[in-house]
Coordinates of C-alpha atoms in Angstrom, one line a residue:
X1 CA 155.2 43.5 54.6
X2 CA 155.2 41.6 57.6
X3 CA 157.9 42.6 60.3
X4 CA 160.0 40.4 63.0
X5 CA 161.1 40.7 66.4
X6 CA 165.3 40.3 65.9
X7 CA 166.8 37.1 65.8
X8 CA 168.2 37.3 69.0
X9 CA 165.2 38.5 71.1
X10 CA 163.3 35.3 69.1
X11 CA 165.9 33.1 70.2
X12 CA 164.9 33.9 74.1
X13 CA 161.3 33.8 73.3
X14 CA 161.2 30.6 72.1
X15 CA 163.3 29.2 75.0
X16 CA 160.4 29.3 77.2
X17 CA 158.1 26.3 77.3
X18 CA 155.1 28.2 78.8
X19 CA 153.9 31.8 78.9
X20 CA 155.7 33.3 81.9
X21 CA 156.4 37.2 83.2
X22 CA 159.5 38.6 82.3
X23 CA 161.7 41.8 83.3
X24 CA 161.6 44.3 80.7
X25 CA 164.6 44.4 78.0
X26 CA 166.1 47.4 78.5
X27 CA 167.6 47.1 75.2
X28 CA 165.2 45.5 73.0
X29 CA 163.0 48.4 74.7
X30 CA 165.1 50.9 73.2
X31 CA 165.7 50.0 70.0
X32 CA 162.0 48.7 69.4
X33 CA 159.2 50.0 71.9
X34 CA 160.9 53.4 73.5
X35 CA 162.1 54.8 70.5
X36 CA 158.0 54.1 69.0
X37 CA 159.7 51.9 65.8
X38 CA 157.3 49.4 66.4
X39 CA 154.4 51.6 67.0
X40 CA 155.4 53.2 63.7
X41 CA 155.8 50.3 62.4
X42 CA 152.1 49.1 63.1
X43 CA 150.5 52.4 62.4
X44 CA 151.9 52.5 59.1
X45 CA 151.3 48.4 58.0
X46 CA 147.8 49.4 58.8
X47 CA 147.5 52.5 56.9
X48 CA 149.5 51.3 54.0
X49 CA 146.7 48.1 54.3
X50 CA 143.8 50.0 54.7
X51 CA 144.9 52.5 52.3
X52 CA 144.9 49.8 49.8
X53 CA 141.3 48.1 50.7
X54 CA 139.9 52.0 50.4
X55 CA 140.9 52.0 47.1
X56 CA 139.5 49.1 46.2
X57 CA 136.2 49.9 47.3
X58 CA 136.1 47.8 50.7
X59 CA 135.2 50.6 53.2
X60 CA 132.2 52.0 50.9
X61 CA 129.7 50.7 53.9
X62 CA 126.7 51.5 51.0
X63 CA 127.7 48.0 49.2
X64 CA 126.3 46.8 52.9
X65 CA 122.6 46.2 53.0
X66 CA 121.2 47.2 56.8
X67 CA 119.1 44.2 58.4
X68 CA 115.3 44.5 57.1
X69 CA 113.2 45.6 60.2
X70 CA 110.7 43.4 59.4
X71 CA 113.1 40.3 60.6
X72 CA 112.9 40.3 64.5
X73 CA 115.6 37.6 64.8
X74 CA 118.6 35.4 63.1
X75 CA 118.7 32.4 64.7
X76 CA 122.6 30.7 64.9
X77 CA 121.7 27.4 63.8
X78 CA 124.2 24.3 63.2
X79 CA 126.5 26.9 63.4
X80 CA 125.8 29.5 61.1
X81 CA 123.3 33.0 61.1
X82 CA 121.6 33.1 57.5
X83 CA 121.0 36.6 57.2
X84 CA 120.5 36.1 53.4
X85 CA 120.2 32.5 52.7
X86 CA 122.4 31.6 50.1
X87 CA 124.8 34.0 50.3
X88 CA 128.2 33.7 51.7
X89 CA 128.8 37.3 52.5
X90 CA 125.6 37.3 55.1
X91 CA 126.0 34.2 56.4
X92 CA 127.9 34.9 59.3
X93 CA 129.6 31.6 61.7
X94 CA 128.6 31.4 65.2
X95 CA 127.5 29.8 68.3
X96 CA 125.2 30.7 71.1
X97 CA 125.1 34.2 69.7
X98 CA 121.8 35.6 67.5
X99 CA 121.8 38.3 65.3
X100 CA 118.8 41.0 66.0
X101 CA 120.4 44.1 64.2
X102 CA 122.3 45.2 61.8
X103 CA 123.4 48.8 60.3
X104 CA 125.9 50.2 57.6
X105 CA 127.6 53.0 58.8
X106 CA 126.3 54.9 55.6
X107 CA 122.8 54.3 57.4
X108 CA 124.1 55.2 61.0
X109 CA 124.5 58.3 58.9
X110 CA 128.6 58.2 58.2
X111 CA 130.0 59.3 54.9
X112 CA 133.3 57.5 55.3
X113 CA 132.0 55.0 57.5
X114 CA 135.5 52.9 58.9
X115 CA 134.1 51.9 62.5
X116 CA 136.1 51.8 65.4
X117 CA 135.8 51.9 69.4
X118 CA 132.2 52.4 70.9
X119 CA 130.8 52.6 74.4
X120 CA 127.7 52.5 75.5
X121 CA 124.9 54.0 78.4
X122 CA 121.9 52.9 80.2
X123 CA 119.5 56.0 80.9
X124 CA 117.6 55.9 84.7
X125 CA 114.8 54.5 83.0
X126 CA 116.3 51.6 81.5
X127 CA 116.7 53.2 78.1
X128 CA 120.0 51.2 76.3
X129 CA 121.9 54.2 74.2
X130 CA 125.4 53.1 71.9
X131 CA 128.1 55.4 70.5
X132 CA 129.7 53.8 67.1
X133 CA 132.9 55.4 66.4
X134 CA 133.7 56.4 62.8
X135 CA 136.5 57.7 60.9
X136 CA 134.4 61.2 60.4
X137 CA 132.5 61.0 63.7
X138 CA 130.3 59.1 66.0
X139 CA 127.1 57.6 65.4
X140 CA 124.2 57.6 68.1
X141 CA 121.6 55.0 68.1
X142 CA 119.2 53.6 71.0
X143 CA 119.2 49.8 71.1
X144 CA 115.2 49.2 71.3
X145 CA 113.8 46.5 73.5
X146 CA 113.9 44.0 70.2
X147 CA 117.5 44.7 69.8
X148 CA 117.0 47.4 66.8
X149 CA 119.3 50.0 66.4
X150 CA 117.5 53.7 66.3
X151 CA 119.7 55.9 64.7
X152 CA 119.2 59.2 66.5
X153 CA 122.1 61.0 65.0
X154 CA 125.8 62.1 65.3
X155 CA 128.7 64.3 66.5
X156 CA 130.9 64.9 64.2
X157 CA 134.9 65.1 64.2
X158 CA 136.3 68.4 65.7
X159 CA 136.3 70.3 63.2
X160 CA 140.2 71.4 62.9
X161 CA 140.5 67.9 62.4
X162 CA 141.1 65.7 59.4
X163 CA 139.0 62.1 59.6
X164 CA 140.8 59.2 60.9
X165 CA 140.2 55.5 61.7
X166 CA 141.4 55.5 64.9
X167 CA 138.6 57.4 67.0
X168 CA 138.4 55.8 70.6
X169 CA 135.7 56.2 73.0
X170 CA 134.7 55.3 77.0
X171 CA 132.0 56.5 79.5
X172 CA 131.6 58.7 81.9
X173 CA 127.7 58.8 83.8
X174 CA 126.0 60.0 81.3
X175 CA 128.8 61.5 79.2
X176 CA 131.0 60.1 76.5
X177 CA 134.7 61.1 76.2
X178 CA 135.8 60.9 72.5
X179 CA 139.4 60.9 71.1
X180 CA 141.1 60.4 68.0
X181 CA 144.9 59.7 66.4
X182 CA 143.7 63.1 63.9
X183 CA 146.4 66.0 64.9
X184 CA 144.2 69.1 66.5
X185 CA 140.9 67.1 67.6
X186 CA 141.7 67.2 70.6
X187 CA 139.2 65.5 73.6
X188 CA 135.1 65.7 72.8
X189 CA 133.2 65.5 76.3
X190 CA 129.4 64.5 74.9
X191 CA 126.4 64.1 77.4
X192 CA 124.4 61.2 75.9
X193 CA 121.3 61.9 77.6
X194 CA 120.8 64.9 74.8
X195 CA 119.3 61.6 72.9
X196 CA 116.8 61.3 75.0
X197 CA 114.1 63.8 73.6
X198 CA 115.4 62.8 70.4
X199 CA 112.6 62.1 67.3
X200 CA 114.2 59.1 65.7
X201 CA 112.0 60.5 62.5
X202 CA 114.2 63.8 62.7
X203 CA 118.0 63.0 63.7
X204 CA 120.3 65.0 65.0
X205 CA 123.6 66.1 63.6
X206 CA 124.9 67.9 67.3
X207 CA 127.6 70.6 66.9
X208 CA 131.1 71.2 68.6
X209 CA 129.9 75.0 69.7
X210 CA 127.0 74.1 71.2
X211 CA 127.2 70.5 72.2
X212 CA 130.0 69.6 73.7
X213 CA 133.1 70.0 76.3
X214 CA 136.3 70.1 74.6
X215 CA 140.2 69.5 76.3
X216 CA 142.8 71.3 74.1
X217 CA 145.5 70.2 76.5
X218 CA 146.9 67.4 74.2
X219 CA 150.3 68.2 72.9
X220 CA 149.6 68.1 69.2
X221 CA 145.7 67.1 69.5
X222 CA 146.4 63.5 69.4
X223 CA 145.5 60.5 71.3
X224 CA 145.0 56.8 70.4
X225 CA 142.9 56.0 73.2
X226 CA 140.8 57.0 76.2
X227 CA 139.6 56.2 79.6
X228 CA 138.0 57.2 82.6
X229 CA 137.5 56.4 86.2
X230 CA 134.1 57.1 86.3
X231 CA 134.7 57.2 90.9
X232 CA 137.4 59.6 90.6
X233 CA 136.1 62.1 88.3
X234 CA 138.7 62.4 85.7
X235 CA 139.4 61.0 82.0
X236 CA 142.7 59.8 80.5
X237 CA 143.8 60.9 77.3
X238 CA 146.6 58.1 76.2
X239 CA 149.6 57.9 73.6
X240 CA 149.2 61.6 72.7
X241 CA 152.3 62.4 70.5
X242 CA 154.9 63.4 70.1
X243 CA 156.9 60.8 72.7
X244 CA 159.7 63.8 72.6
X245 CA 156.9 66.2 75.3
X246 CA 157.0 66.5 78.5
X247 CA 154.1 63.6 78.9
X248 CA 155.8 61.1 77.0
X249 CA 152.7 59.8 75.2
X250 CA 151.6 58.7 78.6
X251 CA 148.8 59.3 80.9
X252 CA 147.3 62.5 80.3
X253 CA 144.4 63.3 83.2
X254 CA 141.5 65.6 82.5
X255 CA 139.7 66.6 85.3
X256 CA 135.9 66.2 84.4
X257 CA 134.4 67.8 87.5
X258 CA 133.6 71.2 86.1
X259 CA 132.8 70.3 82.3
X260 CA 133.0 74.1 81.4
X261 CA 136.5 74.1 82.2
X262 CA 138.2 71.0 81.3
X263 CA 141.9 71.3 82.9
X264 CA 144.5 69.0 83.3
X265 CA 146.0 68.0 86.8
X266 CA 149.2 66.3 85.3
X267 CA 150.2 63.7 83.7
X268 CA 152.5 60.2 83.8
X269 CA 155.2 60.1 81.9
X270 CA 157.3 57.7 83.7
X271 CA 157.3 54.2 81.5
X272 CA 156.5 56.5 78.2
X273 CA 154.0 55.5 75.7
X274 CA 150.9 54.3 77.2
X275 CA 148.5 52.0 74.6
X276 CA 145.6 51.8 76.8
X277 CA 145.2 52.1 80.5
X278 CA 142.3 50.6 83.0
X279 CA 142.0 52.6 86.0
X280 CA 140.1 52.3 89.1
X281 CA 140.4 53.1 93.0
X282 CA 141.9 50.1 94.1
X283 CA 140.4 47.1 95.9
X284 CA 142.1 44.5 96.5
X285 CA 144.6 41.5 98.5
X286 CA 147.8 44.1 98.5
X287 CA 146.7 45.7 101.6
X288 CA 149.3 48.2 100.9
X289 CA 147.5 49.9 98.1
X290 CA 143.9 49.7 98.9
X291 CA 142.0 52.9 98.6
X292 CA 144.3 54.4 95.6
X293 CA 143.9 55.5 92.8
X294 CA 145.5 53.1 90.5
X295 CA 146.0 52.6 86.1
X296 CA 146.7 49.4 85.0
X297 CA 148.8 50.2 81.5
X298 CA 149.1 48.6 78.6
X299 CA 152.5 50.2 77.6
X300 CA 154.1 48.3 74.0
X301 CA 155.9 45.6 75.7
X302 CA 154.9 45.3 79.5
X303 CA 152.1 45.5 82.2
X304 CA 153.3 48.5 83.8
X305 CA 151.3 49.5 87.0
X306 CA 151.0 53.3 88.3
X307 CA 149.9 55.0 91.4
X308 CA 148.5 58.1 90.4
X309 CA 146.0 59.4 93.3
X310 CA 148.8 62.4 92.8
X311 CA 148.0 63.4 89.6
X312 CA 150.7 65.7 89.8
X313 CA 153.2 63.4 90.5
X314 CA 152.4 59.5 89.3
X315 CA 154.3 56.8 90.0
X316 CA 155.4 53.7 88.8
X317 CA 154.4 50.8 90.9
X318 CA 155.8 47.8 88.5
X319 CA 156.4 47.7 85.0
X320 CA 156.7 43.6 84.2
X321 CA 157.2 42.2 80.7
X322 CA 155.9 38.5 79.5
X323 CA 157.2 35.9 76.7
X324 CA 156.2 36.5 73.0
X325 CA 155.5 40.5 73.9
X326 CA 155.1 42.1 70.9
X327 CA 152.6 45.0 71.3
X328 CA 150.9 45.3 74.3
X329 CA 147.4 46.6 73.5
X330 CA 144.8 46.6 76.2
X331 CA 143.5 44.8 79.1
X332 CA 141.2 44.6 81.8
X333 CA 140.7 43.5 85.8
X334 CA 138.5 40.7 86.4
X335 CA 136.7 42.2 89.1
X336 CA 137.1 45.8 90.0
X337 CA 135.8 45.2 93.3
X338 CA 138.3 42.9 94.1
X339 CA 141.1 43.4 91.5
X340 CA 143.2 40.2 91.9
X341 CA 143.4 39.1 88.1
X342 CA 143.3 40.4 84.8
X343 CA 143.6 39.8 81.1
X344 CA 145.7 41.1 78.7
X345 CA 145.9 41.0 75.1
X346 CA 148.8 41.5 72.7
X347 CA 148.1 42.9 68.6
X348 CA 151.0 41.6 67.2
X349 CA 152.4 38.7 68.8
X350 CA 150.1 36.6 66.1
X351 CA 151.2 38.8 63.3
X352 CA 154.8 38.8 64.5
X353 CA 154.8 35.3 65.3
X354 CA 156.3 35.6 68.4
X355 CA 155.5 33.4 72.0
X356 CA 152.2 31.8 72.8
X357 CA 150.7 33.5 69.8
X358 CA 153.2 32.3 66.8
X359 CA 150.7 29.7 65.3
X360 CA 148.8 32.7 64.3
X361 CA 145.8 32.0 67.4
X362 CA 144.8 35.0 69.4
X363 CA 146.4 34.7 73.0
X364 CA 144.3 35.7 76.0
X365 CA 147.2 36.0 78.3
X366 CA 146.4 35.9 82.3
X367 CA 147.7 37.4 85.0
X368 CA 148.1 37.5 88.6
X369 CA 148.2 40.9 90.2
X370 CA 147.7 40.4 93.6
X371 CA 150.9 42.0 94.5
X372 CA 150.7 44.9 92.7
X373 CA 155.1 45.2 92.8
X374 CA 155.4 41.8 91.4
X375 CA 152.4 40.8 89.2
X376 CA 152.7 37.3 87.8
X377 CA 151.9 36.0 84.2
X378 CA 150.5 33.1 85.4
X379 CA 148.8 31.9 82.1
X380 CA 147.0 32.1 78.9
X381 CA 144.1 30.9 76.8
X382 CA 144.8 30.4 73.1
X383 CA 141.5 30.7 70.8
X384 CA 140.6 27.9 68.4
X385 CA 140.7 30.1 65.2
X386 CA 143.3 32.3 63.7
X387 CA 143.1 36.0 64.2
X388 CA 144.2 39.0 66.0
X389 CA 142.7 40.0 69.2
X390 CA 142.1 44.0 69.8
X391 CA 139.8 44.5 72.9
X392 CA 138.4 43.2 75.6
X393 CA 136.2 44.3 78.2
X394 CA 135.4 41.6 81.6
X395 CA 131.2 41.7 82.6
X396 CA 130.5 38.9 85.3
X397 CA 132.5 36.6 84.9
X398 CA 132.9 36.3 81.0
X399 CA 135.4 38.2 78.9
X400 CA 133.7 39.4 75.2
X401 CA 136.6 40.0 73.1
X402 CA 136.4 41.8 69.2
X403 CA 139.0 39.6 67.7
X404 CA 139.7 41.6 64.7
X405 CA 138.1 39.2 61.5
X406 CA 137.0 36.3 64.2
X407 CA 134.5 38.9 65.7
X408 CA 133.0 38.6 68.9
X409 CA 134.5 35.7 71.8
X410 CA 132.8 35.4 74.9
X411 CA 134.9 33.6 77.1
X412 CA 134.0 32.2 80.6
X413 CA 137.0 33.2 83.1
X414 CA 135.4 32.8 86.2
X415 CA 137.7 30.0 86.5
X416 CA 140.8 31.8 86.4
X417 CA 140.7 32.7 90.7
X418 CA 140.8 28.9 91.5
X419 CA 143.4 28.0 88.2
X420 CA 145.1 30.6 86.9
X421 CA 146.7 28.7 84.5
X422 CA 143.6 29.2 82.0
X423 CA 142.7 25.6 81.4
X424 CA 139.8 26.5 82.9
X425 CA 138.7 29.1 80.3
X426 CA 136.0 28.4 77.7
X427 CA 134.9 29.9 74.7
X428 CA 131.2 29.9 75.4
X429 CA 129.7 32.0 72.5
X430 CA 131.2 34.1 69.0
X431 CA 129.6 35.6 66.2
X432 CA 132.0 35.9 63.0
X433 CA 130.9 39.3 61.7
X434 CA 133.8 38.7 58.5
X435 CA 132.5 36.0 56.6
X436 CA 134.9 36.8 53.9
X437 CA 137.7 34.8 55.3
X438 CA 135.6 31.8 56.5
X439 CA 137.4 29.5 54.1
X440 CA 141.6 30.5 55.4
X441 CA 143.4 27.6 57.2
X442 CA 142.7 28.0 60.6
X443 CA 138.9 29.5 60.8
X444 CA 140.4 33.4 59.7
X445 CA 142.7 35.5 58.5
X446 CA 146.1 37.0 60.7
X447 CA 145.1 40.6 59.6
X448 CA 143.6 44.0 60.6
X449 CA 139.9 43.4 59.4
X450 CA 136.4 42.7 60.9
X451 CA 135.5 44.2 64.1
X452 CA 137.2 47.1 66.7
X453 CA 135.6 46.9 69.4
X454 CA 131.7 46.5 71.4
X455 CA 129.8 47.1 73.9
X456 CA 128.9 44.7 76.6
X457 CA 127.6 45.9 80.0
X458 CA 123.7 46.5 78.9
X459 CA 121.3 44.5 81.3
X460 CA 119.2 43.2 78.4
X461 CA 122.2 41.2 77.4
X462 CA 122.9 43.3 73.7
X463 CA 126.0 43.8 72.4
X464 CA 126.9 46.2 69.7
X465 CA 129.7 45.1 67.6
X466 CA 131.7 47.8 65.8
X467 CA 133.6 46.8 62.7
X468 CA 135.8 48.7 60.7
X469 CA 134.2 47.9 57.0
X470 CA 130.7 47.0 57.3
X471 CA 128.7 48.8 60.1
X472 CA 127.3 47.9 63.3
X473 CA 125.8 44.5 64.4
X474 CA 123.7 43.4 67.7
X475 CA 123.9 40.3 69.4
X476 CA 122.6 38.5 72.6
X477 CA 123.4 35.3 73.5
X478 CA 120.9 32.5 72.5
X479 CA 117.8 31.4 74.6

């Protein structure tokens, strides 16, 4: 079952020619976002959807047959990556995107498989490690020079923890910080470069005695997602429930600078529920800010920008709405050394059918933030085939987007500074990693399948592509 914005809130949606920032709606906040209906309302359509496509069979990542490692390369050709000729299922869409890898989550050593978020590190020597999310776990592998995954083993889920889908992670130097929606998991601190003097012949199943850090500060062990700010030595622990604590599902810090003793310095609470969060010491035009510690939040229906280099006591800088907002999920800064502009994407405004995104084509929606008190929605770029977009992460210049079932969108934004209207912005690569809804009007289907999240910040140009049912793919873009 599919769920609507009211009538009323549609009505002044729809009166607004072109996407546009908007104060937030008190009301409509209330009823909808502040009270957590429509997060409730998302989490369960997805369960209740999931539920049903794990009882059919569709999670069971053995079905999936890993890449042989005797092909070095797929080639996209006219369009398409034969991975088995002939067959629809491994024929995946694409363009400027090859296929060098890929693995089930059964062979990245899962038993429930389910992928999720990922992250990724580059060792001193060059060495390119990923971490794949899972619904019991997370999968290590090291990316080899041909673009093969290495499995090298896995952490698995706290153990006080049941499995869940949602399992989130981000970097920190060399360490990983891990979280998941599961009630008592808590936050895993992992330091990757334990993989380094791993035999790939021998893999590694690491412990949480032995291995890790763990944060048991979360209210009820909860979070649905993470961050760091890698300059500021601490970690964010996001949406941890219930909204009724003190935190309010906000920003949790966790200060990483003595891993022994994880502790938290405070939190923000302010706007309540916080999706996801970018933060970073500010650089920037608004003079007035520079030098601060500053999260960019992705909070249900607005931008919502905080000042928290007082960890203790966070503030709100702005918290701005936009038309068709429906569930703000996750963004990120264009350049974090000068953060002027950045990209935002909404889950549900395709499902909903609300704004830009009612057509049922994932909305890239920009925005203007060089006065950090009144940032301006100065745009959007609206993809050429149905979907939902999920996240995004901005390397050079180019956005690469996991677009649910459309798979991986590299978009070219550079041109966003000069016209921020977005007309600028091209789709310059994807891979389709969900070639079972190749043939729905409109290139794919409006629904929570295909890929989570990826990785895209290795110098060899790789990117791991997490999905939810199959396993883990790598791409580079082509020659």
């Amino acid at each position: 079952m599919k769920y609507s914005l009211n009538a009323v809130a549609l009505a002044a949606l729809s009166s607004c020619a072109l996407a546009k920032e908007l104060p937030k709606d008190e009301k409509l906040a209330a009823e909808l976002f502040d009270s957590g209906i429509r997060h409730e309302t998302i989490m369960s359509t997805k369960m209740s959807f999931w539920d049903s496509r794990r009882e059919q069979g569709i999670f069971d990542s053995t079905q999936h047959k890993s890449m042989d490692a005797a092909v070095d390369v797929v080639p996209c050709v006219n369009g398409v990556a034969e991975l088995t000729p002939g067959d629809p299922l491994y024929t995946f869409k694409c363009s400027g995107l090859d296929l060098y890898d890929f693995k089930s989550h059964a062979d990245l050593g899962s038993d429930g498989g389910e992928g999720a978020g990922s992250w990724g590190w580059t060792s001193e020597d060059g060495r390119e490690f990923v971490a794949i999310a899972q619904s019991d776990g997370s999968a290590f592998a090291e990316i080899s020079p041909e673009g093969k995954l290495i499995y090298l083993g896995r952490l698995p889920q706290y153990p006080d923890a049941e499995p869940s889908l949602w399992r989130e992670i981000k970097g920190y130097k060399s360490y990983i910080v891990i979280g998941s929606e599961a009630e008592r998991h808590g936050i895993q601190v992992f330091d990757l470069a334990k993989l380094l003097d791993v035999d790939p012949a021998s893999p590694v199943t690491f412990n949480n005695e032995d291995d890790i850090s763990h944060f048991n500060g979360l209210p009820s062990g909860r979070s649905h997602t993470v961050q760091t700010n890698e300059e500021a030595g601490y970690a964010v622990a996001s949406g941890a429930q219930p909204r009724t604590d003190a935190c309010a599902s906000g920003l949790i810090f966790i200060d990483l600078s003595d891993l022994s003793n994880l502790t938290s310095p405070g939190c923000a609470a302010t706007d309540g529920y916080v999706h996801d969060a970018q933060c970073l010491i500010y650089r920037g035009p608004d003079e007035k800010y520079v030098g601060e510690d500053i999260c960019y939040g992705y909070n249900e229906d607005t931008l919502t920008i905080y000042n928290v280099t007082n960890k203790a006591a966070a503030t709100v800088i702005s918290r701005t709405s936009y038309e068709g907002a429906s569930y703000t999920h996750q963004g990120w800064v264009l350049d974090p050394e000068y953060q002027q502009y950045l990209v935002l994407d909404d889950e549900y405004d395709e499902y909903d059918g609300a704004g830009p995104g009612a057509d049922g084509y994932p909305i890239t929606y920009i925005w203007d933030i060089s006065d950090l008190e009144a940032p301006k929605q100065t745009g959007y770029y609206k993809a050429s085939r149905k979907g939902i977009d999920h996240n995004q992460f901005v390397n050079d210049g180019f956005s690469f987007q996991s677009n649910y079932g459309g798979g991986l969108h590299i978009l070219d934004v550079s041109s966003i500074p000069e016209d921020p209207t977005g007309a600028g912005v091209k789709e310059v690569a994807y891979f389709d990693i969900y070639p079972e809804d190749d043939e729905v009007e409109g290139g794919g289907e409006v629904e929570f399948v295909g890929t989570w999240s990826h990785y895209p910040y290795f110098k060899s140009g790789y990117v791991m592509i997490n999905t939810i049912e199959r396993g883990a793919y790598v791409v580079k873009l082509s020659s």
